[in-house]
XYZ file of C-alpha atoms in Angstrom:
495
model
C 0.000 0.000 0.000
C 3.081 2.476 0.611
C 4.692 1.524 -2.589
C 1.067 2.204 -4.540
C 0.372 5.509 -2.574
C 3.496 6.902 -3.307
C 2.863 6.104 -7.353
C -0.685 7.265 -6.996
C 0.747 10.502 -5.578
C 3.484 11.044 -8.489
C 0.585 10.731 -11.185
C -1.707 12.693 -8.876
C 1.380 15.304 -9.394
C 1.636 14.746 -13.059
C -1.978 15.266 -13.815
C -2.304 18.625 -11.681
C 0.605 19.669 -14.251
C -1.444 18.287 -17.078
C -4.403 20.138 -16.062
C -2.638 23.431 -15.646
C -1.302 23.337 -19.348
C -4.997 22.674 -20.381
C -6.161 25.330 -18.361
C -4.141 27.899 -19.582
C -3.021 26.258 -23.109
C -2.789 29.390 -25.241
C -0.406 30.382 -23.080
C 1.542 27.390 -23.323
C 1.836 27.436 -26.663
C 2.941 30.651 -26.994
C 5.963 29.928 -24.489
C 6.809 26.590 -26.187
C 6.982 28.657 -29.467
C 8.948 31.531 -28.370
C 11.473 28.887 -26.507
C 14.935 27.975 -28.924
C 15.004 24.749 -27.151
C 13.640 22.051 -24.892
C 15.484 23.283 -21.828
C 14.562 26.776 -22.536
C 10.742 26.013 -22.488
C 10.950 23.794 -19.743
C 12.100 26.627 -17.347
C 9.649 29.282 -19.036
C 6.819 26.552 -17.883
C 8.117 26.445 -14.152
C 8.808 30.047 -13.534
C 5.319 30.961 -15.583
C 3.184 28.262 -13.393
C 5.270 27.538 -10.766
C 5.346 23.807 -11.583
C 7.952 21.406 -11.129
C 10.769 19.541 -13.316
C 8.613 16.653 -13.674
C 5.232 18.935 -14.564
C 7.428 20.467 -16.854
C 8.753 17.811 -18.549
C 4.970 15.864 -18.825
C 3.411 19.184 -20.549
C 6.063 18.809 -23.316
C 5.635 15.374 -23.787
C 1.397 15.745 -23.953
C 0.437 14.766 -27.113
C -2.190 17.274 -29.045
C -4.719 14.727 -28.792
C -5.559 15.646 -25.077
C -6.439 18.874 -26.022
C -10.115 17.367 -27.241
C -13.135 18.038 -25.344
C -13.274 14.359 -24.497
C -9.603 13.907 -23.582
C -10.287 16.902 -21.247
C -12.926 15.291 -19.550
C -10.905 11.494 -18.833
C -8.119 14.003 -17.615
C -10.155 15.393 -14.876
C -12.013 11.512 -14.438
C -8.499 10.282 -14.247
C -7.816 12.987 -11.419
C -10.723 12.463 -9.536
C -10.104 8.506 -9.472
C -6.007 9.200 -8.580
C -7.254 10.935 -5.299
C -9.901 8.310 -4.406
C -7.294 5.980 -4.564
C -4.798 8.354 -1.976
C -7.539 8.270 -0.009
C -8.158 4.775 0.362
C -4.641 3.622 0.666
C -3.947 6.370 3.237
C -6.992 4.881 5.039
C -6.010 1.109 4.874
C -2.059 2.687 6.254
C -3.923 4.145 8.864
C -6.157 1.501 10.042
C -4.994 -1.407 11.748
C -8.113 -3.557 11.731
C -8.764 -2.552 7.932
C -5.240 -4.248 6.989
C -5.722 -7.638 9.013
C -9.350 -7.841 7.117
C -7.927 -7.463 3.898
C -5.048 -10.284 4.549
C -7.593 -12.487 5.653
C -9.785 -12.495 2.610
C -6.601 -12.342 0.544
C -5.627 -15.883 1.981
C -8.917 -17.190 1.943
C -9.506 -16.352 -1.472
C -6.347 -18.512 -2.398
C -7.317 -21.257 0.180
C -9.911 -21.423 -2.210
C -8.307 -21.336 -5.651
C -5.400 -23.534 -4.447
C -6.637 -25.696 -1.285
C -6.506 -29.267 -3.473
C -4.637 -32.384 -2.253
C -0.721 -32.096 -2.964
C 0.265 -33.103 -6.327
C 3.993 -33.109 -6.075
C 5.207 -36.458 -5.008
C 8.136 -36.213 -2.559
C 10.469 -39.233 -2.841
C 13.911 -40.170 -2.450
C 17.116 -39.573 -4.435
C 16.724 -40.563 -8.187
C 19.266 -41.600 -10.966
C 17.580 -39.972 -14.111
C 19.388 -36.523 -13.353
C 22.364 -35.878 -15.323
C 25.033 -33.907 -14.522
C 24.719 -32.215 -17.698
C 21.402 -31.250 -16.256
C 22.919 -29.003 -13.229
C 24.965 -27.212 -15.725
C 23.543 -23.512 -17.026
C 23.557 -23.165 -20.709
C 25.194 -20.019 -20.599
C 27.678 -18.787 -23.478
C 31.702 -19.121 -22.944
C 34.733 -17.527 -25.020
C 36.876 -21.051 -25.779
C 40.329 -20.382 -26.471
C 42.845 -22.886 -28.429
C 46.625 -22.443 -28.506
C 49.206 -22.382 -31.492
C 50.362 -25.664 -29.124
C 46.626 -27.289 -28.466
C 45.816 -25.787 -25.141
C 42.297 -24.943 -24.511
C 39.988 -23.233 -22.036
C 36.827 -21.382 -21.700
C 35.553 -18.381 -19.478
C 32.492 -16.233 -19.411
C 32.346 -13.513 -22.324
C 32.147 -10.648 -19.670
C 35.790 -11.004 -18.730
C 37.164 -8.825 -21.744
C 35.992 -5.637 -21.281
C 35.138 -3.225 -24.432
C 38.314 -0.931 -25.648
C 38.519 1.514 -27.994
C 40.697 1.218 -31.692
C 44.362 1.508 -31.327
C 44.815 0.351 -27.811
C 47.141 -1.730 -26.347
C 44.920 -5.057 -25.071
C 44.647 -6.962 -21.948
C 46.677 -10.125 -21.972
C 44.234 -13.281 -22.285
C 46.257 -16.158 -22.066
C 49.910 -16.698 -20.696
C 51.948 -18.688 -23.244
C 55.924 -19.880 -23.949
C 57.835 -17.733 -26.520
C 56.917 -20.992 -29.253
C 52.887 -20.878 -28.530
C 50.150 -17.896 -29.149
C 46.693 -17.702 -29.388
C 45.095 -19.089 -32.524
C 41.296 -19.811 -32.433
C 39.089 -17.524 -30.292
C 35.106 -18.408 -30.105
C 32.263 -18.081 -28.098
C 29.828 -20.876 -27.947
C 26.822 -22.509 -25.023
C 27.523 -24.404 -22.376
C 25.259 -27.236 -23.821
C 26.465 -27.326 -27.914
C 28.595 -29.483 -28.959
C 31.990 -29.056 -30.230
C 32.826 -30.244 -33.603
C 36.564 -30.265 -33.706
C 38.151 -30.708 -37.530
C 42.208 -30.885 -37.217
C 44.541 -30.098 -40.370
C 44.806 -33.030 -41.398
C 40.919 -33.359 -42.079
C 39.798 -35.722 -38.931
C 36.814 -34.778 -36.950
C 36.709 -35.023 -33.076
C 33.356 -34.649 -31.338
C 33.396 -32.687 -27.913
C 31.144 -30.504 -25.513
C 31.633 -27.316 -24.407
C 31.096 -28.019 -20.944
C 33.844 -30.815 -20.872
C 36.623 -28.026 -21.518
C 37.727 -26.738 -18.151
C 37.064 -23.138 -16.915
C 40.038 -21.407 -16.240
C 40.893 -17.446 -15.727
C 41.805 -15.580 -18.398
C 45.576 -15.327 -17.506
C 45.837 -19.369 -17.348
C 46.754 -21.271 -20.220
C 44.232 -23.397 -19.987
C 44.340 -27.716 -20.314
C 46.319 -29.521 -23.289
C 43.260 -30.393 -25.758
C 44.709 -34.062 -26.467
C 43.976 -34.755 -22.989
C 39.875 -33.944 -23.953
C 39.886 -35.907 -27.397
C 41.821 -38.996 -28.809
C 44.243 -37.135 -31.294
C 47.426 -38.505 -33.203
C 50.803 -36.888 -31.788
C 51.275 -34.814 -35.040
C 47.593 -33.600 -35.490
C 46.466 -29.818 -34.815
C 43.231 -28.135 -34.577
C 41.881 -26.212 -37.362
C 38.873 -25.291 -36.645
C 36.509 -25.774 -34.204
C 32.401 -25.804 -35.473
C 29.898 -25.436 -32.225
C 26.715 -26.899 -32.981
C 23.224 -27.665 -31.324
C 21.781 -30.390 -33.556
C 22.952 -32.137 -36.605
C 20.243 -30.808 -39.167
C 19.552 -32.858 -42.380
C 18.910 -29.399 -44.412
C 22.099 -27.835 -43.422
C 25.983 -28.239 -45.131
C 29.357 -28.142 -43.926
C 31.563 -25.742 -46.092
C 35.408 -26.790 -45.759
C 38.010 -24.761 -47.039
C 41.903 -25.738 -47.477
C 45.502 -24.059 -47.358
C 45.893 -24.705 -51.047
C 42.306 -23.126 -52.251
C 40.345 -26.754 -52.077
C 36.924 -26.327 -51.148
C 34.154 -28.820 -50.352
C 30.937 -29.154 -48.837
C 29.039 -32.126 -47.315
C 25.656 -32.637 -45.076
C 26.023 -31.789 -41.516
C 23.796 -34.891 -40.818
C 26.826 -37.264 -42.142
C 28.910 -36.226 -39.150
C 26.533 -37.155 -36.257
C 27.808 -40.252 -35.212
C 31.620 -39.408 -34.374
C 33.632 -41.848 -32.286
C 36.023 -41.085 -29.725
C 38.791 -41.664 -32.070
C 37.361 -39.501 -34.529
C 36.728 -39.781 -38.339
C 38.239 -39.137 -41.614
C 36.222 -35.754 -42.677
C 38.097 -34.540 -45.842
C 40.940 -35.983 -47.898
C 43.797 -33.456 -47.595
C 46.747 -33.375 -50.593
C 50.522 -33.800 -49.862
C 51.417 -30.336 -49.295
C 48.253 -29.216 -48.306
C 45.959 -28.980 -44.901
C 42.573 -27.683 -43.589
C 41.901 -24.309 -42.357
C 38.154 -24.032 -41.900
C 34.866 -25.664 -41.488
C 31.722 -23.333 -41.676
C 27.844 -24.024 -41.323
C 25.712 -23.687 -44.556
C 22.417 -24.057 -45.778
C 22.580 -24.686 -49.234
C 21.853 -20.905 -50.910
C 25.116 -18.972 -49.299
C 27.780 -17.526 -50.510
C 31.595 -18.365 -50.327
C 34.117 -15.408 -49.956
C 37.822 -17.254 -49.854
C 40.896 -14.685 -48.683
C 44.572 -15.263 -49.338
C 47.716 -14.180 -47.372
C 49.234 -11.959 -50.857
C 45.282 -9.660 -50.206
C 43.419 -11.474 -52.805
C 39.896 -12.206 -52.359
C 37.064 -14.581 -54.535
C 33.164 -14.199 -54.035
C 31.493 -17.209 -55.306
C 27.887 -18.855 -55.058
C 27.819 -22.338 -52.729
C 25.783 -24.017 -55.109
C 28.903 -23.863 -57.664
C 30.333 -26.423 -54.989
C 28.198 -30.065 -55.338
C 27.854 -31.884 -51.950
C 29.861 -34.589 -51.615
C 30.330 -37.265 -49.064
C 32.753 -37.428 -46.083
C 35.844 -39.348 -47.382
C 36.418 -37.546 -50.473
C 38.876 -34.291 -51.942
C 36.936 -31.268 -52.757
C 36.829 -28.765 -55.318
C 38.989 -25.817 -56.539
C 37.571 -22.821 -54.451
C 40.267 -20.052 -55.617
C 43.665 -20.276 -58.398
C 46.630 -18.949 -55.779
C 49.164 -16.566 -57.803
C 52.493 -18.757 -57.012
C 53.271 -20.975 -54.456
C 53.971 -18.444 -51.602
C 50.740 -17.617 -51.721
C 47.904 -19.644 -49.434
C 44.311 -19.052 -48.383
C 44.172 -17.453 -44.767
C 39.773 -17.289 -44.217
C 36.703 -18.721 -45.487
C 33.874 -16.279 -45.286
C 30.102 -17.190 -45.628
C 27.250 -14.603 -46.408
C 24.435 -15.994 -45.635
C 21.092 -15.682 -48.106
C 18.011 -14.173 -47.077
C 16.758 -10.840 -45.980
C 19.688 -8.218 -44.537
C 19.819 -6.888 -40.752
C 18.159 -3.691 -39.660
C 19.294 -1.108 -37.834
C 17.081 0.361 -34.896
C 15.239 2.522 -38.326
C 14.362 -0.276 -40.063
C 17.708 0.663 -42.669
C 18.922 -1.902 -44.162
C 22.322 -2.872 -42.718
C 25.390 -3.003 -45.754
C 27.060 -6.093 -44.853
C 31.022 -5.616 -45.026
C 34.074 -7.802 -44.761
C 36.544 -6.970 -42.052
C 40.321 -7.112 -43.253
C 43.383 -7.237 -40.945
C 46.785 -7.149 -41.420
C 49.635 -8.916 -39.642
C 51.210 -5.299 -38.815
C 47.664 -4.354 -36.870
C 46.189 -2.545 -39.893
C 42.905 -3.374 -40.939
C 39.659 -2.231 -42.625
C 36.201 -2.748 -43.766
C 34.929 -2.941 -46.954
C 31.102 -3.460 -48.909
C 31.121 -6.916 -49.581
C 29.458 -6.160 -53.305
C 32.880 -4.452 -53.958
C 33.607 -8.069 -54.576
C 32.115 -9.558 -57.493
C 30.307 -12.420 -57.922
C 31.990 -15.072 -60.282
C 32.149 -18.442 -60.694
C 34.615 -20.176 -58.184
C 38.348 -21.541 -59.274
C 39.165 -18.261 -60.456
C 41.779 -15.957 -59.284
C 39.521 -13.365 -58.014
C 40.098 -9.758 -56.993
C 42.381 -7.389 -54.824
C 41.222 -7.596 -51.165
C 43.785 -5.623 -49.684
C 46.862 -3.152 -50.646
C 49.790 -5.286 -49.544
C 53.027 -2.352 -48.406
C 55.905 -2.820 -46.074
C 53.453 -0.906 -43.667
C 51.096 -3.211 -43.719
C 52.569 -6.382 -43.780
C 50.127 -9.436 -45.550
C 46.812 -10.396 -44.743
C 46.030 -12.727 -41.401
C 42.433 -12.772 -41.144
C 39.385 -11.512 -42.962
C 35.978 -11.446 -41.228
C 32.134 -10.849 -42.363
C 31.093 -8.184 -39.675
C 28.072 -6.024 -39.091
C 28.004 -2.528 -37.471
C 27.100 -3.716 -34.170
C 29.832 -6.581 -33.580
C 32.702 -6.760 -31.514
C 36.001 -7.434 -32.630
C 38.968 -9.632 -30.681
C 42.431 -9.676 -31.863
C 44.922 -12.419 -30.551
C 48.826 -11.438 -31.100
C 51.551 -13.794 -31.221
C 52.772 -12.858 -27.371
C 49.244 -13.863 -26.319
C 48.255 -10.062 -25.830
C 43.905 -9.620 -26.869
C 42.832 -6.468 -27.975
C 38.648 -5.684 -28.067
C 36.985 -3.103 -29.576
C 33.797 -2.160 -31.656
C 33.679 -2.656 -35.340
C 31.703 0.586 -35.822
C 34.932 2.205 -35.016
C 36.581 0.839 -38.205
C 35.154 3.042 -40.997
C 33.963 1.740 -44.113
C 36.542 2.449 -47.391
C 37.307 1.257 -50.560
C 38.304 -2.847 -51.568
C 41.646 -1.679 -52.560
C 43.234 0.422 -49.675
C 45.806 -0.226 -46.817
C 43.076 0.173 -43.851
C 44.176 2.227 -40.743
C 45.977 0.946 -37.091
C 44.003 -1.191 -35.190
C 46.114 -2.314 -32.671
C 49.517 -1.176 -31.894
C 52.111 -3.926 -31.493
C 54.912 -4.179 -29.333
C 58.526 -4.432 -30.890
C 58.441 -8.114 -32.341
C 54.723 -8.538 -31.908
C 52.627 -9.293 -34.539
C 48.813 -9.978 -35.346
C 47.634 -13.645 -35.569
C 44.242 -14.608 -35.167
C 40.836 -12.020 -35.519
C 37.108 -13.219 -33.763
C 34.115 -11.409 -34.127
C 31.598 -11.221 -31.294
C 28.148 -11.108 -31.810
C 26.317 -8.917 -29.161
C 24.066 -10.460 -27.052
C 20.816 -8.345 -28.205
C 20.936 -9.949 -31.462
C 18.059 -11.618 -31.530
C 17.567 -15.451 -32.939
C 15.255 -13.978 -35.695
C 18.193 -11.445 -37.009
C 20.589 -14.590 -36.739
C 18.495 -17.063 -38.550
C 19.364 -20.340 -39.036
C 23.123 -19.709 -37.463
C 20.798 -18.995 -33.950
C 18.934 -22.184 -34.521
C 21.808 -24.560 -35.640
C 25.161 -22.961 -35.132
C 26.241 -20.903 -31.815
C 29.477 -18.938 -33.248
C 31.165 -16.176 -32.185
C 34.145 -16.922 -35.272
C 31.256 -17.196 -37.387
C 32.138 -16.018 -40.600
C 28.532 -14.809 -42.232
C 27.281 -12.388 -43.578
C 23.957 -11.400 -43.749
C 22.044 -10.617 -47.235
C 19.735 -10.809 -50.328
C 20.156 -14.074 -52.328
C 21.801 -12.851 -55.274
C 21.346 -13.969 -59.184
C 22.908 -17.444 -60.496
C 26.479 -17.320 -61.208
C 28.922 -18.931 -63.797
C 29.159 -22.566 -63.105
C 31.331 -23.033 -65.540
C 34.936 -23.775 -63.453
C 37.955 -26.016 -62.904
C 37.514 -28.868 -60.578
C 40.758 -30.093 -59.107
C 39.207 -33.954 -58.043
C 36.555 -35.608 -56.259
């Protein structure tokens, strides 16, 4: 009764301001008009009226509406019933015996609505709960080492920074180990972990141990049944193994391949042969797809190829792939696999349309963002276009990202050192350009791995089927219209 009399008084205080603007409205109007600004008219309306901030501040937000004859009338109804209600709350805070009556027929009332026999059976200690089941499904950054170690830790423990700062360091490692995968996935998902050599492990994200984010975490061949000389390459969280959506793999050399996500459900322990890799070559990503995407593959030399997934045929587990992008010379390698998804584009708060853009950084620190239709669509096996102006200054390309305006972006360097900082702080420029400093280095120090965080107000309908299937904060997608068929018409380097 307190908490509603005091409530009842504030409106009670609101509506006497209301009613003195009605009162005297031409007056009002004529101060509101003759005022350059909101502040200035508030104060004309206090020292005209005598009314307070919050009077004030209600007149200016009164729609024209309540100016009717009608509205008029509920104003002063609305009064009236305000004060009845002071009234009777004052009297039920002042009477004792009032109070008691009203707590009795409060309980009897739910005597009666609720009075029935128990219907919760109280028993002993039972074996159905798992311990899975005690566990929150909460999201976690996982971290993976140059040298396999692995840990997770809530998301909160990096805090925001703006471009160009130095980082906070994330995980303690020996001169010959850095930081090289970065994601944030559930509790509950599983972990779908695809090593260079093209095995898959299967693993949850609850089974990796939470450590701080100083700690180097726990060796990740002491979680899953790996050869000696196998490393991870990517790591795909999931939350079920959907028949209508692909895996997208993409090697060193420019292979690419895709198969059904529903052909990797049963994994053993020991794992299982997911792609065949060439002499020479190895795996460097595995991305979620459903079938209408696009592909964007990056190389190390900044040279970039957009093509459409369905110029990639699915193909079963044990076999090769498909030429994804022709490499300039043999230096030259693919560093990221980029998907945009099809479908509608994001919105900003407006209702705008959000320009999807592809996030480019340099091993130097330097990065940018570019419009992702400043890469053309062609058919894949081609050599594709410029991505990024390679100089001394620069240094090549480590990492390329699909990012919206509202993202988050984490940089790893090779002395274990993680920058974080908003994306909308990296402007928008041309396809061809040398970016600006994102980061700056210490003397040896150099960039090596790039995540993108998704914030947590994105909603499941603005992720799609990546908030259905596929929990990712290293999620490269990017949002968008289907576009038009493209050239099928390309090299195929084996099946």
């Amino acid at each position: 009764s307190e908490y509603d009399l005091q409530n009842a008084k504030n409106r009670e205080h609101i509506l006497q301001g209301l009613k003195v603007a009605v009162d005297n409205i031409d007056r009002v109007v004529e101060i509101i008009r003759a005022s350059s600004d909101t502040e200035e008219a508030r104060s004309a309306l206090m020292d005209e009226f005598e009314l307070s901030e919050t009077q004030a501040r209600a007149i200016l937000d009164m729609r024209l509406g309540r100016l009717t004859g009608l509205e008029i009338e509920k104003l002063q109804e609305e009064i009236e019933e305000v004060r009845a209600t002071i009234e009777d709350l004052e009297d039920i805070l002042s009477d004792r015996d009032r109070r008691y009556r009203i707590i009795k027929e409060e309980l009897e009332s739910l005597a009666e609505k609720y009075g029935d026999e128990r219907r919760t059976r109280i028993e002993g200690e039972t074996s159905d709960l798992s311990i899975e089941d005690l566990i929150p499904d909460e999201p976690m950054v996982v971290t993976v080492s140059h040298t396999g170690y692995v840990k997770r830790l809530p998301v909160d423990t990096y805090r925001t920074q703006r471009r160009g700062g130095r980082g906070l360091m994330g995980m303690k490692t020996k001169d010959d180990d850095w930081v090289e995968h970065l994601f944030v996935a559930n509790t509950h998902d599983y972990l779908m972990v695809f090593t260079r050599k093209g095995h898959c492990y299967w693993l949850k994200v609850h089974q990796i141990p939470e450590a701080s984010r100083a700690a180097r975490g726990k060796p990740i061949v002491n979680l899953l049944e790996l050869d000696h000389d196998e490393a991870v390459a990517s790591v795909v969280p999931v939350r079920e193994f959907s028949e209508e959506l692909n895996l997208m793999f993409a090697t060193r050399k420019g292979t690419v391949k895709k198969s059904a996500l529903s052909d990797y459900r049963h994994i053993r322990v020991t794992g299982v042969n997911a792609i065949n890799i060439d002499e020479g070559d190895e795996l460097i990503d595995v991305q979620v797809t459903s079938g209408e995407d696009e592909v964007i593959l990056a190389t190390h030399e900044g040279m970039a190829i957009r093509f459409h997934e369905a110029d990639v045929r699915q193909m079963g587990r044990a076999t090769r792939g498909v030429r994804g992008i022709r490499l300039a010379d043999d230096d030259d390698y693919v560093v990221a696999m980029v998907i945009r998804r099809a479908g509608p584009p994001l919105e900003d708060e407006e209702g705008e349309p959000i320009e999807p853009t592809l996030l480019v950084v340099s091993e130097k620190g330097m990065g940018k963002r570019s419009l992702v239709d400043a890469y053309r669509l062609q058919g894949r096996g081609g050599k594709g276009v410029i991505n990024l102006n390679i100089t001394e200054k620069t240094g090549k390309v480590v990492a390329v990202k699909g990012v919206n305006p509202g993202d988050e972006l984490v940089m790893i360097t090779r002395n274990g050192v993680v920058n974080r900082q908003p994306v909308s702080e990296i402007r928008v420029i041309g396809r061809n350009t040398q970016g600006v400093r994102l980061i700056n280095l210490d003397q040896g120090d150099e960039v090596m791995d790039v995540a993108r965080l998704v914030p947590e107000e994105e909603t499941d309908e603005e992720l799609g089927d990546e908030a259905e299937d596929v929990t990712t904060v290293d999620a490269d997608v990017v949002p968008d219209e289907q576009p038009a068929g493209v050239d099928a018409d390309a090299d195929e380097t084996g099946s």
